[in-house]
Amino acid sequence: MTTAVIQSYHMTVRDLRAFVRQPFYLVATLVQPVIWLLLFGKLFAPLMEHSHTTDSYIGFLTPGIIAMTALFASGWSGMVFVVEMEQGTLNRFLVTPVRRGALITGRLIHQALSVVLQGLIILAIALATGARFPGGVLIMLVFLFCVALIAVAFASLSNALGLVTRSQESVISIAQFLVLPLAFLSSTFVPRKLMPDWMSTIAGGNPVNWLVEIGRQTLDDSVDWSFVLIHGAGLLAVALACAWLSTLAFRVYQKQA
């Protein structure tokens, strides 16, 4: 167990060093969510606030934008595996003593940390534009932990796609096919009560919507912790299931390598 933890740590550090050497990647991945936050926030704020749906639409929108950022960023994770397969790096790792689980775990931890960092930047921008989150620090930390869980889930799916298809184009197309419907079939932009019945029903079982609604608890002085715990446990279950799927795909690749 100690060896696995140490090796996962080293693999995480390896990926984080590559991340630090590419600051443009962080900036590029933040451009779109910042545009959504500022543009959509200003565009729909008069409508939403006039109808008394929310007092601050920027604050209402922030959890959804952070969730969408986590989806889009983690959906590209499998691309790294594809590149490493094409360059032969992954096969070289397979002949080293490093545990196979550490190769996956390190990548997932790196993805979770980078997504949380992006979420903190978006949160800071929201605060600078007038958003307030009276729920307190604890619920905000719980929300960011759940952001990490959804990042692990979608990064795991992306990794599995990369290992099975071995194609960058397939990873991109399938990730986009999954990410966009899940993002828009949630209460990211409007409350569920304003959605058509069929969309609201789908959103009720959508893990992305669970994350967004946990984030919305930061806007309330009185946090519904039973709601947070139930849906947080659901996100944990989804993350574990997707991580297992990624491990299974890696075993299939290892047998074929």
Short mmCIF file of C-alpha atoms in Angstrom, two decimals:
data_model
loop_
_atom_site.label_atom_id
_atom_site.label_comp_id
_atom_site.label_asym_id
_atom_site.label_seq_id
_atom_site.Cartn_x
_atom_site.Cartn_y
_atom_site.Cartn_z
CA MET A 1 0.00 0.00 0.00
CA THR A 2 2.81 2.41 0.92
CA THR A 3 4.58 1.68 -2.37
CA ALA A 4 1.40 2.35 -4.34
CA VAL A 5 0.86 5.68 -2.56
CA ILE A 6 4.48 6.77 -3.13
CA GLN A 7 4.39 5.82 -6.80
CA SER A 8 1.04 7.56 -7.29
CA TYR A 9 2.55 10.65 -5.69
CA HIS A 10 5.50 10.61 -8.07
CA MET A 11 3.25 10.13 -11.11
CA THR A 12 1.09 13.04 -9.92
CA VAL A 13 4.17 15.26 -9.52
CA ARG A 14 5.31 14.25 -13.01
CA ASP A 15 2.01 15.38 -14.53
CA LEU A 16 1.90 18.55 -12.42
CA ARG A 17 5.36 19.54 -13.62
CA ALA A 18 4.18 19.17 -17.21
CA PHE A 19 1.13 21.28 -16.30
CA VAL A 20 3.27 24.04 -14.78
CA ARG A 21 5.46 24.15 -17.89
CA GLN A 22 2.36 24.92 -19.97
CA PRO A 23 0.71 27.94 -18.32
CA PHE A 24 -0.95 28.78 -21.63
CA TYR A 25 -3.06 25.63 -21.24
CA LEU A 26 -4.53 26.94 -17.98
CA VAL A 27 -5.27 30.32 -19.56
CA ALA A 28 -6.81 28.73 -22.67
CA THR A 29 -9.11 26.47 -20.67
CA LEU A 30 -10.30 29.44 -18.60
CA VAL A 31 -11.16 31.71 -21.53
CA GLN A 32 -14.43 29.99 -22.43
CA PRO A 33 -15.83 29.63 -18.87
CA VAL A 34 -14.94 33.23 -18.05
CA ILE A 35 -16.78 34.36 -21.18
CA TRP A 36 -19.78 32.27 -20.15
CA LEU A 37 -19.72 33.69 -16.64
CA LEU A 38 -19.37 37.33 -17.62
CA LEU A 39 -21.34 37.31 -20.89
CA PHE A 40 -24.23 35.06 -19.86
CA GLY A 41 -24.20 36.55 -16.39
CA LYS A 42 -24.73 40.06 -17.72
CA LEU A 43 -27.06 38.97 -20.54
CA PHE A 44 -29.57 37.02 -18.47
CA ALA A 45 -29.18 38.80 -15.12
CA PRO A 46 -31.95 41.39 -15.76
CA LEU A 47 -34.41 38.66 -16.77
CA MET A 48 -33.63 36.30 -13.89
CA GLU A 49 -33.44 38.99 -11.23
CA HIS A 50 -36.55 40.80 -12.48
CA SER A 51 -38.55 37.56 -12.23
CA HIS A 52 -37.25 37.13 -8.64
CA THR A 53 -35.70 33.79 -9.62
CA THR A 54 -32.45 34.82 -7.98
CA ASP A 55 -31.02 37.91 -6.31
CA SER A 56 -27.65 37.60 -8.03
CA TYR A 57 -27.48 35.73 -11.32
CA ILE A 58 -23.66 35.83 -11.35
CA GLY A 59 -23.65 33.97 -8.04
CA PHE A 60 -26.34 31.59 -9.29
CA LEU A 61 -24.37 30.90 -12.48
CA THR A 62 -20.96 30.38 -10.84
CA PRO A 63 -21.42 26.76 -9.60
CA GLY A 64 -22.70 25.73 -13.03
CA ILE A 65 -19.77 27.34 -14.84
CA ILE A 66 -17.31 25.63 -12.50
CA ALA A 67 -19.05 22.31 -13.17
CA MET A 68 -18.88 22.85 -16.94
CA THR A 69 -15.21 23.74 -16.68
CA ALA A 70 -14.54 20.50 -14.82
CA LEU A 71 -16.34 18.53 -17.54
CA PHE A 72 -14.55 20.10 -20.47
CA ALA A 73 -11.11 20.01 -18.84
CA SER A 74 -11.35 16.39 -17.66
CA GLY A 75 -12.84 15.26 -20.98
CA TRP A 76 -9.43 15.81 -22.61
CA SER A 77 -7.55 13.61 -20.14
CA GLY A 78 -7.55 10.58 -22.42
CA MET A 79 -5.64 12.55 -25.05
CA VAL A 80 -2.50 12.28 -22.91
CA PHE A 81 -2.70 8.49 -22.89
CA VAL A 82 -3.13 8.46 -26.66
CA VAL A 83 -0.08 10.69 -27.14
CA GLU A 84 1.98 8.55 -24.75
CA MET A 85 0.94 5.43 -26.65
CA GLU A 86 1.94 7.01 -29.96
CA GLN A 87 5.31 8.09 -28.55
CA GLY A 88 5.95 4.75 -26.83
CA THR A 89 6.13 6.35 -23.37
CA LEU A 90 3.32 4.23 -21.94
CA ASN A 91 4.90 0.99 -23.10
CA ARG A 92 8.18 2.01 -21.49
CA PHE A 93 6.36 2.53 -18.20
CA LEU A 94 4.93 -0.99 -18.49
CA VAL A 95 8.42 -2.53 -18.29
CA THR A 96 9.34 -0.55 -15.16
CA PRO A 97 8.56 -1.62 -11.55
CA VAL A 98 5.93 1.13 -11.21
CA ARG A 99 2.52 -0.24 -10.27
CA ARG A 100 -0.08 -0.06 -13.00
CA GLY A 101 -2.62 1.54 -10.67
CA ALA A 102 -0.20 4.38 -9.97
CA LEU A 103 -0.12 5.26 -13.69
CA ILE A 104 -3.87 5.84 -13.60
CA THR A 105 -4.15 7.28 -10.07
CA GLY A 106 -1.43 9.85 -10.66
CA ARG A 107 -3.19 11.11 -13.77
CA LEU A 108 -6.54 11.33 -11.98
CA ILE A 109 -5.13 13.21 -8.97
CA HIS A 110 -3.42 15.66 -11.30
CA GLN A 111 -6.68 16.19 -13.18
CA ALA A 112 -8.63 16.75 -9.96
CA LEU A 113 -6.10 19.28 -8.63
CA SER A 114 -5.95 21.24 -11.87
CA VAL A 115 -9.76 21.41 -12.09
CA VAL A 116 -10.03 22.61 -8.47
CA LEU A 117 -7.47 25.32 -9.28
CA GLN A 118 -9.55 26.42 -12.26
CA GLY A 119 -12.64 26.43 -10.05
CA LEU A 120 -10.91 28.68 -7.52
CA ILE A 121 -9.95 31.13 -10.26
CA ILE A 122 -13.53 31.26 -11.55
CA LEU A 123 -14.78 31.71 -7.99
CA ALA A 124 -12.38 34.63 -7.49
CA ILE A 125 -13.62 36.25 -10.70
CA ALA A 126 -17.23 35.81 -9.56
CA LEU A 127 -16.45 37.43 -6.20
CA ALA A 128 -14.73 40.32 -7.97
CA THR A 129 -17.86 40.91 -10.07
CA GLY A 130 -20.16 41.06 -7.06
CA ALA A 131 -21.20 37.47 -6.34
CA ARG A 132 -21.57 36.48 -2.70
CA PHE A 133 -21.73 33.02 -1.14
CA PRO A 134 -23.22 33.28 2.36
CA GLY A 135 -23.27 29.48 2.85
CA GLY A 136 -19.79 29.69 4.32
CA VAL A 137 -16.36 28.16 3.86
CA LEU A 138 -17.31 24.58 4.77
CA ILE A 139 -19.93 24.11 2.07
CA MET A 140 -17.59 25.78 -0.43
CA LEU A 141 -14.87 23.24 0.42
CA VAL A 142 -17.39 20.40 0.09
CA PHE A 143 -18.43 21.76 -3.30
CA LEU A 144 -14.82 21.90 -4.50
CA PHE A 145 -14.31 18.32 -3.31
CA CYS A 146 -17.34 17.31 -5.36
CA VAL A 147 -15.86 19.19 -8.34
CA ALA A 148 -12.78 16.98 -7.93
CA LEU A 149 -15.03 13.90 -7.89
CA ILE A 150 -16.75 14.81 -11.15
CA ALA A 151 -13.33 15.54 -12.67
CA VAL A 152 -12.12 12.08 -11.62
CA ALA A 153 -15.25 10.50 -13.11
CA PHE A 154 -14.99 12.16 -16.51
CA ALA A 155 -11.21 11.91 -16.66
CA SER A 156 -11.59 8.18 -16.00
CA LEU A 157 -14.09 7.86 -18.84
CA SER A 158 -11.82 9.85 -21.13
CA ASN A 159 -8.82 7.70 -20.16
CA ALA A 160 -10.80 4.55 -20.87
CA LEU A 161 -11.79 5.90 -24.27
CA GLY A 162 -8.18 6.77 -25.07
CA LEU A 163 -6.93 3.33 -24.03
CA VAL A 164 -9.62 1.48 -26.00
CA THR A 165 -9.85 3.60 -29.17
CA ARG A 166 -6.18 4.75 -29.26
CA SER A 167 -7.37 7.69 -31.33
CA GLN A 168 -7.30 11.40 -30.46
CA GLU A 169 -10.21 12.10 -32.80
CA SER A 170 -12.37 9.46 -31.11
CA VAL A 171 -11.61 10.81 -27.64
CA ILE A 172 -12.51 14.36 -28.68
CA SER A 173 -15.71 13.45 -30.51
CA ILE A 174 -17.07 11.06 -27.87
CA ALA A 175 -16.13 13.41 -25.01
CA GLN A 176 -17.95 16.30 -26.69
CA PHE A 177 -20.94 14.03 -27.35
CA LEU A 178 -21.15 13.26 -23.62
CA VAL A 179 -20.16 16.60 -22.11
CA LEU A 180 -22.50 18.98 -23.93
CA PRO A 181 -25.80 17.14 -23.25
CA LEU A 182 -24.87 16.51 -19.61
CA ALA A 183 -23.96 20.17 -19.13
CA PHE A 184 -27.08 21.58 -20.72
CA LEU A 185 -29.47 18.98 -19.27
CA SER A 186 -28.79 20.44 -15.84
CA SER A 187 -29.73 23.55 -13.89
CA THR A 188 -26.53 25.34 -14.89
CA PHE A 189 -28.27 28.33 -16.47
CA VAL A 190 -31.82 28.19 -15.05
CA PRO A 191 -33.46 26.53 -12.02
CA ARG A 192 -35.10 23.15 -12.60
CA LYS A 193 -38.53 24.64 -11.93
CA LEU A 194 -38.19 26.74 -15.10
CA MET A 195 -37.12 23.79 -17.27
CA PRO A 196 -39.53 21.71 -19.37
CA ASP A 197 -40.80 18.68 -17.45
CA TRP A 198 -38.82 16.16 -19.49
CA MET A 199 -35.60 18.12 -19.05
CA SER A 200 -36.21 18.51 -15.33
CA THR A 201 -36.75 14.76 -15.01
CA ILE A 202 -33.47 14.00 -16.78
CA ALA A 203 -31.65 16.61 -14.70
CA GLY A 204 -32.81 14.84 -11.54
CA GLY A 205 -30.67 11.82 -12.42
CA ASN A 206 -27.79 13.77 -13.97
CA PRO A 207 -24.60 13.70 -11.84
CA VAL A 208 -23.59 17.07 -13.29
CA ASN A 209 -26.83 18.54 -11.99
CA TRP A 210 -26.13 17.02 -8.56
CA LEU A 211 -22.83 18.90 -8.53
CA VAL A 212 -24.45 22.17 -9.63
CA GLU A 213 -27.17 21.94 -6.98
CA ILE A 214 -24.59 21.18 -4.28
CA GLY A 215 -22.81 24.33 -5.44
CA ARG A 216 -26.05 26.28 -5.14
CA GLN A 217 -26.10 25.49 -1.44
CA THR A 218 -23.27 28.02 -1.11
CA LEU A 219 -25.82 30.73 -1.92
CA ASP A 220 -28.02 29.94 1.07
CA ASP A 221 -27.44 30.86 4.70
CA SER A 222 -29.05 27.58 5.74
CA VAL A 223 -27.30 24.66 4.04
CA ASP A 224 -29.35 21.49 3.48
CA TRP A 225 -26.65 19.04 4.58
CA SER A 226 -28.84 15.97 4.04
CA PHE A 227 -29.19 16.96 0.38
CA VAL A 228 -25.46 17.60 0.12
CA LEU A 229 -24.50 14.28 1.70
CA ILE A 230 -26.89 12.20 -0.41
CA HIS A 231 -25.84 13.75 -3.71
CA GLY A 232 -22.19 13.91 -2.69
CA ALA A 233 -22.32 10.16 -2.00
CA GLY A 234 -23.85 9.70 -5.45
CA LEU A 235 -20.96 11.61 -7.03
CA LEU A 236 -18.47 9.49 -5.08
CA ALA A 237 -20.13 6.32 -6.35
CA VAL A 238 -20.01 7.58 -9.94
CA ALA A 239 -16.32 8.53 -9.59
CA LEU A 240 -15.41 5.11 -8.19
CA ALA A 241 -17.36 3.29 -10.91
CA CYS A 242 -15.70 5.31 -13.66
CA ALA A 243 -12.24 4.82 -12.10
CA TRP A 244 -12.86 1.05 -12.07
CA LEU A 245 -13.83 1.23 -15.75
CA SER A 246 -10.60 3.10 -16.51
CA THR A 247 -8.60 0.42 -14.67
CA LEU A 248 -10.35 -2.30 -16.66
CA ALA A 249 -9.53 -0.52 -19.94
CA PHE A 250 -5.88 -0.25 -18.87
CA ARG A 251 -5.73 -3.99 -18.21
CA VAL A 252 -7.12 -4.66 -21.68
CA TYR A 253 -4.50 -2.35 -23.20
CA GLN A 254 -1.73 -4.00 -21.18
CA LYS A 255 -2.66 -7.44 -22.51
CA GLN A 256 -2.63 -6.15 -26.08
CA ALA A 257 0.61 -4.15 -25.75
#
